[in-house]
PDB file of C-alpha atoms in Angstrom:
ATOM      1  CA  GLN A   1     -12.325 -12.719   9.380  1.00  0.00           C
ATOM      2  CA  LYS A   2     -11.443 -10.547   6.944  1.00  0.00           C
ATOM      3  CA  GLN A   3      -7.677 -10.252   7.636  1.00  0.00           C
ATOM      4  CA  VAL A   4      -4.146  -8.706   5.249  1.00  0.00           C
ATOM      5  CA  VAL A   5      -0.700  -9.282   6.650  1.00  0.00           C
ATOM      6  CA  GLU A   6       2.152  -8.295   4.870  1.00  0.00           C
ATOM      7  CA  THR A   7       5.200  -9.571   4.336  1.00  0.00           C
ATOM      8  CA  GLY A   8       8.564  -8.517   2.981  1.00  0.00           C
ATOM      9  CA  GLY A   9      10.079  -5.132   4.940  1.00  0.00           C
ATOM     10  CA  GLY A  10      13.172  -5.648   5.922  1.00  0.00           C
ATOM     11  CA  LEU A  11      16.958  -4.809   5.613  1.00  0.00           C
ATOM     12  CA  ALA A  12      18.194  -2.451   2.495  1.00  0.00           C
ATOM     13  CA  GLN A  13      20.689  -0.792   1.810  1.00  0.00           C
ATOM     14  CA  SER A  14      20.293   2.370  -0.370  1.00  0.00           C
ATOM     15  CA  GLY A  15      19.425   2.656  -4.334  1.00  0.00           C
ATOM     16  CA  GLY A  16      18.881  -1.140  -3.536  1.00  0.00           C
ATOM     17  CA  SER A  17      14.811  -2.763  -4.044  1.00  0.00           C
ATOM     18  CA  LEU A  18      11.954  -4.745  -2.222  1.00  0.00           C
ATOM     19  CA  ARG A  19       9.058  -6.735  -2.808  1.00  0.00           C
ATOM     20  CA  LEU A  20       6.533  -6.324   0.153  1.00  0.00           C
ATOM     21  CA  SER A  21       3.437  -8.794  -0.459  1.00  0.00           C
ATOM     22  CA  CYS A  22      -0.129  -8.714   0.974  1.00  0.00           C
ATOM     23  CA  ALA A  23      -2.070 -12.007   1.540  1.00  0.00           C
ATOM     24  CA  ALA A  24      -5.836 -11.586   2.009  1.00  0.00           C
ATOM     25  CA  SER A  25      -8.037 -14.263   3.222  1.00  0.00           C
ATOM     26  CA  GLY A  26     -11.301 -13.567   3.927  1.00  0.00           C
ATOM     27  CA  PHE A  27     -12.648 -12.146   1.087  1.00  0.00           C
ATOM     28  CA  ASN A  28     -11.438 -12.199  -2.984  1.00  0.00           C
ATOM     29  CA  LEU A  29      -9.101  -9.601  -3.748  1.00  0.00           C
ATOM     30  CA  ASN A  30     -10.713  -9.587  -6.880  1.00  0.00           C
ATOM     31  CA  THR A  31     -14.170  -7.253  -6.543  1.00  0.00           C
ATOM     32  CA  TYR A  32     -11.420  -5.410  -3.566  1.00  0.00           C
ATOM     33  CA  ASP A  33      -9.241  -1.896  -4.086  1.00  0.00           C
ATOM     34  CA  ILE A  34      -5.493  -2.650  -2.482  1.00  0.00           C
ATOM     35  CA  GLY A  35      -3.799   0.640  -1.340  1.00  0.00           C
ATOM     36  CA  TRP A  36      -0.266   1.202   0.616  1.00  0.00           C
ATOM     37  CA  PHE A  37       0.794   3.397   3.278  1.00  0.00           C
ATOM     38  CA  ARG A  38       3.146   3.995   4.850  1.00  0.00           C
ATOM     39  CA  GLN A  39       4.104   5.616   8.577  1.00  0.00           C
ATOM     40  CA  ALA A  40       7.952   6.957   9.464  1.00  0.00           C
ATOM     41  CA  PRO A  41       8.846   7.083  13.065  1.00  0.00           C
ATOM     42  CA  GLY A  42       7.621  10.179  15.260  1.00  0.00           C
ATOM     43  CA  LYS A  43       5.394  11.197  11.673  1.00  0.00           C
ATOM     44  CA  GLU A  44       1.766  11.253  10.428  1.00  0.00           C
ATOM     45  CA  ARG A  45       0.450   8.641   7.255  1.00  0.00           C
ATOM     46  CA  GLU A  46       2.075   9.004   4.455  1.00  0.00           C
ATOM     47  CA  GLY A  47      -0.901   7.832   1.603  1.00  0.00           C
ATOM     48  CA  LEU A  48       1.373   5.721  -0.650  1.00  0.00           C
ATOM     49  CA  SER A  49      -0.793   3.452  -2.951  1.00  0.00           C
ATOM     50  CA  CYS A  50      -3.586   2.452  -4.504  1.00  0.00           C
ATOM     51  CA  LEU A  51      -4.996  -0.475  -7.058  1.00  0.00           C
ATOM     52  CA  ASN A  52      -8.963   0.221  -7.651  1.00  0.00           C
ATOM     53  CA  TRP A  53     -10.300  -3.390  -8.540  1.00  0.00           C
ATOM     54  CA  VAL A  54     -12.990  -1.713 -10.941  1.00  0.00           C
ATOM     55  CA  ASP A  55     -10.910   0.230 -13.970  1.00  0.00           C
ATOM     56  CA  GLY A  56      -7.475  -1.302 -13.186  1.00  0.00           C
ATOM     57  CA  ARG A  57      -6.196   2.144 -12.380  1.00  0.00           C
ATOM     58  CA  THR A  58      -3.216   2.402 -10.197  1.00  0.00           C
ATOM     59  CA  ASP A  59      -2.701   6.171  -8.419  1.00  0.00           C
ATOM     60  CA  TYR A  60       0.955   7.027  -6.196  1.00  0.00           C
ATOM     61  CA  THR A  61       2.137  10.055  -4.383  1.00  0.00           C
ATOM     62  CA  ASP A  62       5.120  12.159  -5.779  1.00  0.00           C
ATOM     63  CA  SER A  63       7.287  10.795  -3.802  1.00  0.00           C
ATOM     64  CA  VAL A  64       7.640   7.452  -5.069  1.00  0.00           C
ATOM     65  CA  LYS A  65       6.523   7.867  -8.274  1.00  0.00           C
ATOM     66  CA  GLY A  66       8.524   5.751 -10.972  1.00  0.00           C
ATOM     67  CA  ARG A  67       9.087   3.548  -8.042  1.00  0.00           C
ATOM     68  CA  PHE A  68       7.272   1.846  -6.599  1.00  0.00           C
ATOM     69  CA  THR A  69       4.747  -0.089  -8.547  1.00  0.00           C
ATOM     70  CA  ILE A  70       0.978  -2.014  -6.586  1.00  0.00           C
ATOM     71  CA  SER A  71       0.196  -4.606  -8.270  1.00  0.00           C
ATOM     72  CA  LYS A  72      -1.974  -8.001  -7.088  1.00  0.00           C
ATOM     73  CA  ASP A  73      -2.626 -11.575  -7.892  1.00  0.00           C
ATOM     74  CA  ILE A  74      -5.448 -12.521  -8.193  1.00  0.00           C
ATOM     75  CA  ALA A  75      -4.672 -16.327  -8.034  1.00  0.00           C
ATOM     76  CA  LYS A  76      -2.765 -15.914  -4.785  1.00  0.00           C
ATOM     77  CA  ASN A  77      -5.501 -13.099  -3.475  1.00  0.00           C
ATOM     78  CA  THR A  78      -1.877 -11.312  -2.785  1.00  0.00           C
ATOM     79  CA  GLY A  79      -1.264  -7.343  -3.066  1.00  0.00           C
ATOM     80  CA  TYR A  80       2.094  -6.497  -4.125  1.00  0.00           C
ATOM     81  CA  LEU A  81       4.278  -2.797  -3.820  1.00  0.00           C
ATOM     82  CA  GLN A  82       7.152  -3.616  -5.159  1.00  0.00           C
ATOM     83  CA  MET A  83       9.759  -0.907  -3.769  1.00  0.00           C
ATOM     84  CA  ASN A  84      12.977  -0.005  -6.271  1.00  0.00           C
ATOM     85  CA  SER A  85      15.447   2.542  -5.922  1.00  0.00           C
ATOM     86  CA  LEU A  86      15.677   2.665  -1.754  1.00  0.00           C
ATOM     87  CA  GLU A  87      16.399   5.737   0.578  1.00  0.00           C
ATOM     88  CA  SER A  88      16.682   6.521   4.087  1.00  0.00           C
ATOM     89  CA  ILE A  89      13.371   8.353   3.887  1.00  0.00           C
ATOM     90  CA  ASP A  90      11.154   5.869   3.475  1.00  0.00           C
ATOM     91  CA  THR A  91      12.106   3.536   6.005  1.00  0.00           C
ATOM     92  CA  ALA A  92       9.365   3.566   8.074  1.00  0.00           C
ATOM     93  CA  VAL A  93       6.126   0.510   8.246  1.00  0.00           C
ATOM     94  CA  TYR A  94       3.972  -0.431   5.757  1.00  0.00           C
ATOM     95  CA  TYR A  95       0.484  -1.435   6.486  1.00  0.00           C
ATOM     96  CA  CYS A  96      -1.106  -2.684   3.702  1.00  0.00           C
ATOM     97  CA  VAL A  97      -5.461  -1.922   2.968  1.00  0.00           C
ATOM     98  CA  ALA A  98      -8.324  -3.418   1.668  1.00  0.00           C
ATOM     99  CA  ASP A  99     -11.754  -2.078   0.665  1.00  0.00           C
ATOM    100  CA  PRO A 100     -14.479  -3.369  -1.735  1.00  0.00           C
ATOM    101  CA  ARG A 101     -15.318   0.011  -2.739  1.00  0.00           C
ATOM    102  CA  PRO A 102     -13.541   1.081  -6.066  1.00  0.00           C
ATOM    103  CA  GLY A 103     -11.460   4.426  -6.015  1.00  0.00           C
ATOM    104  CA  TRP A 104     -12.722   4.339  -2.389  1.00  0.00           C
ATOM    105  CA  ILE A 105      -8.895   4.273  -0.495  1.00  0.00           C
ATOM    106  CA  CYS A 106      -6.985   6.766  -2.061  1.00  0.00           C
ATOM    107  CA  GLU A 107      -7.967  10.518  -3.415  1.00  0.00           C
ATOM    108  CA  VAL A 108      -5.596  12.171  -4.886  1.00  0.00           C
ATOM    109  CA  VAL A 109      -4.969  16.340  -3.711  1.00  0.00           C
ATOM    110  CA  ASN A 110      -2.062  18.254  -5.330  1.00  0.00           C
ATOM    111  CA  GLY A 111       0.210  15.358  -6.147  1.00  0.00           C
ATOM    112  CA  ASN A 112      -0.246  13.207  -2.597  1.00  0.00           C
ATOM    113  CA  VAL A 113      -2.180  10.869  -1.971  1.00  0.00           C
ATOM    114  CA  ARG A 114      -5.202  11.398   0.733  1.00  0.00           C
ATOM    115  CA  LEU A 115      -6.290   7.927   2.261  1.00  0.00           C
ATOM    116  CA  GLU A 116      -9.911   7.429   3.514  1.00  0.00           C
ATOM    117  CA  LYS A 117      -9.602   6.201   7.172  1.00  0.00           C
ATOM    118  CA  HIS A 118     -12.820   4.314   7.323  1.00  0.00           C
ATOM    119  CA  LEU A 119     -11.459   1.451   5.618  1.00  0.00           C
ATOM    120  CA  GLU A 120     -12.993  -2.452   5.953  1.00  0.00           C
ATOM    121  CA  VAL A 121      -9.615  -4.255   6.025  1.00  0.00           C
ATOM    122  CA  TRP A 122      -6.001  -3.302   7.545  1.00  0.00           C
ATOM    123  CA  GLY A 123      -2.939  -4.765   7.907  1.00  0.00           C
ATOM    124  CA  GLN A 124      -0.370  -4.920  11.306  1.00  0.00           C
ATOM    125  CA  GLY A 125       2.284  -3.496   9.292  1.00  0.00           C
ATOM    126  CA  THR A 126       6.410  -4.235   8.351  1.00  0.00           C
ATOM    127  CA  MET A 127       8.647  -2.907   8.643  1.00  0.00           C
ATOM    128  CA  VAL A 128      11.165  -1.780   6.248  1.00  0.00           C
ATOM    129  CA  THR A 129      14.372  -0.291   6.852  1.00  0.00           C
ATOM    130  CA  VAL A 130      16.759   1.103   4.246  1.00  0.00           C
ATOM    131  CA  SER A 131      20.790   2.622   5.139  1.00  0.00           C
ATOM    132  CA  SER A 132      22.417   4.669   3.232  1.00  0.00           C
TER     133      SER A 132
END
């Protein structure tokens, strides 16, 4: 069974950092794109970032560009989202997704990452709360 499990969420102060992990099982991340999105209470889902497994290309939505960094460790079969300079508006549940089709997860439109709906693997999310 293919699954990803997010960890690393919690409480951070404004200006602080957190690193989210996305541990994959049942498949190898070396041939999968990974992506991150979030959903704040009462708000729509927001695509954040993607990593293409073929060419290593990364995409970010404007609101997190320069603050968040997506990566993956093939040896650990784990993806990451390093989040720096956190702000209260970053409070949300963060989700990891994975798909074997290169470039399929994200599309950048006018600086915003649009997340494809039909993806192979979805995580259950981890809560991030940023206090001001």
